[in-house]
């Protein structure tokens, strides 16, 4: 039985494959997906991270997640084949998605590091 984040990711992939969501369209928000699937925030985040890693989605900071710009096969003879389940552009799209995810992670780490330093500085003064 697939894990919930995999179920969410596959449902979104199917919406993209079927044309319900097209290149550049916004993906449902985290709150919408949490309600739709009865899933926790972390579960939805894992699903979105998987879609980005696979090249199906891209993030635009401050704007949300969007369907990646690439062509998908309209119809594949073998729906279990890699061509039917992975975006066209394959490796290049995945590498670009990973690079974007890494850049976002670095930004988040820098932000967290700054917050921790601010808390340590502020907390140290209060304790004196």
CSV table of C-alpha atoms in Angstrom, one decimal:
chain,number,residue,atom,x,y,z
A,1,UNK,CA,0.0,0.0,0.0
A,2,UNK,CA,1.5,3.4,-1.0
A,3,UNK,CA,2.3,5.9,1.7
A,4,UNK,CA,0.0,8.9,1.8
A,5,UNK,CA,2.6,11.3,0.4
A,6,UNK,CA,3.0,8.9,-2.6
A,7,UNK,CA,-0.8,8.8,-3.0
A,8,UNK,CA,-1.0,12.6,-3.1
A,9,UNK,CA,2.0,12.9,-5.5
A,10,UNK,CA,0.4,10.3,-7.8
A,11,UNK,CA,-2.9,12.1,-7.8
A,12,UNK,CA,-1.2,15.3,-8.8
A,13,UNK,CA,0.8,13.6,-11.5
A,14,UNK,CA,-2.4,12.1,-12.9
A,15,UNK,CA,-4.0,15.6,-13.0
A,16,UNK,CA,-1.0,16.8,-14.9
A,17,UNK,CA,-1.0,13.8,-17.3
A,18,UNK,CA,-4.7,14.1,-17.9
A,19,UNK,CA,-4.5,17.8,-18.7
A,20,UNK,CA,-6.4,18.9,-15.6
A,21,UNK,CA,-3.3,20.9,-14.7
A,22,UNK,CA,-1.1,22.3,-17.4
A,23,UNK,CA,2.4,23.7,-17.6
A,24,UNK,CA,2.7,26.8,-15.5
A,25,UNK,CA,-0.6,26.2,-13.6
A,26,UNK,CA,-0.5,26.6,-9.9
A,27,UNK,CA,-0.7,23.4,-7.9
A,28,UNK,CA,-3.2,23.3,-5.0
A,29,UNK,CA,-2.0,24.9,-1.9
A,30,UNK,CA,-0.8,22.9,1.1
A,31,UNK,CA,-4.0,23.8,3.0
A,32,UNK,CA,-6.1,22.6,0.1
A,33,UNK,CA,-4.2,19.3,-0.2
A,34,UNK,CA,-4.3,18.7,3.6
A,35,UNK,CA,-8.1,19.1,3.5
A,36,UNK,CA,-8.6,17.0,0.3
A,37,UNK,CA,-6.5,14.1,1.4
A,38,UNK,CA,-6.9,14.4,5.2
A,39,UNK,CA,-3.2,14.6,5.5
A,40,UNK,CA,-0.8,16.3,7.8
A,41,UNK,CA,1.3,19.3,6.7
A,42,UNK,CA,4.5,17.3,6.7
A,43,UNK,CA,2.9,14.6,4.5
A,44,UNK,CA,1.8,17.2,1.9
A,45,UNK,CA,5.3,18.8,2.0
A,46,UNK,CA,6.9,15.4,1.3
A,47,UNK,CA,4.5,14.9,-1.7
A,48,UNK,CA,5.4,18.3,-3.1
A,49,UNK,CA,9.2,17.7,-2.5
A,50,UNK,CA,8.8,14.4,-4.5
A,51,UNK,CA,7.1,16.1,-7.4
A,52,UNK,CA,9.8,18.8,-7.5
A,53,UNK,CA,12.5,16.2,-7.3
A,54,UNK,CA,11.0,14.3,-10.2
A,55,UNK,CA,10.6,17.5,-12.3
A,56,UNK,CA,6.8,17.6,-12.2
A,57,UNK,CA,6.7,20.8,-10.2
A,58,UNK,CA,8.7,24.0,-9.5
A,59,UNK,CA,8.5,26.5,-6.7
A,60,UNK,CA,8.4,30.2,-7.0
A,61,UNK,CA,9.3,31.7,-3.7
A,62,UNK,CA,6.4,33.8,-2.3
A,63,UNK,CA,4.1,32.5,-5.0
A,64,UNK,CA,3.7,28.7,-4.5
A,65,UNK,CA,4.3,25.6,-6.5
A,66,UNK,CA,3.5,25.3,-10.2
A,67,UNK,CA,3.4,22.6,-12.9
A,68,UNK,CA,6.8,22.4,-14.5
A,69,UNK,CA,7.1,23.5,-18.2
A,70,UNK,CA,7.7,20.4,-20.3
A,71,UNK,CA,5.7,18.1,-22.5
A,72,UNK,CA,4.2,14.9,-21.2
A,73,UNK,CA,3.1,12.1,-23.5
A,74,UNK,CA,-0.6,12.3,-24.3
A,75,UNK,CA,-1.0,8.6,-24.4
A,76,UNK,CA,1.5,5.8,-23.6
A,77,UNK,CA,1.0,2.2,-24.6
A,78,UNK,CA,2.5,1.0,-21.3
A,79,UNK,CA,1.3,3.3,-18.5
A,80,UNK,CA,3.9,1.7,-16.1
A,81,UNK,CA,6.8,2.7,-18.4
A,82,UNK,CA,9.2,5.4,-17.3
A,83,UNK,CA,8.1,7.5,-20.2
A,84,UNK,CA,4.5,7.5,-19.0
A,85,UNK,CA,5.3,8.3,-15.4
A,86,UNK,CA,8.3,10.7,-15.7
A,87,UNK,CA,8.3,14.1,-17.3
A,88,UNK,CA,9.9,14.5,-20.7
A,89,UNK,CA,13.3,16.1,-20.4
A,90,UNK,CA,14.0,13.5,-17.8
A,91,UNK,CA,17.4,14.0,-16.3
A,92,UNK,CA,17.7,17.6,-17.1
A,93,UNK,CA,14.4,18.5,-15.6
A,94,UNK,CA,15.2,16.4,-12.5
A,95,UNK,CA,18.6,18.1,-12.1
A,96,UNK,CA,17.1,21.5,-12.4
A,97,UNK,CA,14.4,20.7,-9.9
A,98,UNK,CA,17.1,19.3,-7.5
A,99,UNK,CA,19.2,22.5,-7.9
A,100,UNK,CA,16.2,24.7,-7.1
A,101,UNK,CA,15.3,22.5,-4.1
A,102,UNK,CA,18.9,22.7,-2.9
A,103,UNK,CA,18.9,26.5,-3.3
A,104,UNK,CA,15.7,26.8,-1.3
A,105,UNK,CA,17.1,24.5,1.4
A,106,UNK,CA,20.2,26.6,1.7
A,107,UNK,CA,18.0,29.8,2.0
A,108,UNK,CA,15.9,28.1,4.7
A,109,UNK,CA,19.0,27.0,6.6
A,110,UNK,CA,20.5,30.5,6.5
A,111,UNK,CA,17.2,31.9,7.8
A,112,UNK,CA,17.0,29.3,10.6
A,113,UNK,CA,20.7,29.9,11.5
A,114,UNK,CA,19.9,33.7,11.8
A,115,UNK,CA,16.9,33.0,14.0
A,116,UNK,CA,18.9,30.7,16.3
A,117,UNK,CA,21.7,33.2,16.6
A,118,UNK,CA,19.1,36.0,17.4
A,119,UNK,CA,17.5,33.8,20.0
A,120,UNK,CA,20.8,32.8,21.5
A,121,UNK,CA,21.9,36.5,21.7
A,122,UNK,CA,18.6,37.7,23.1
A,123,UNK,CA,18.3,34.7,25.5
A,124,UNK,CA,21.8,35.1,26.8
A,125,UNK,CA,21.2,38.7,27.7
A,126,UNK,CA,17.9,38.0,29.5
A,127,UNK,CA,19.6,35.3,31.6
A,128,UNK,CA,22.2,37.6,33.0
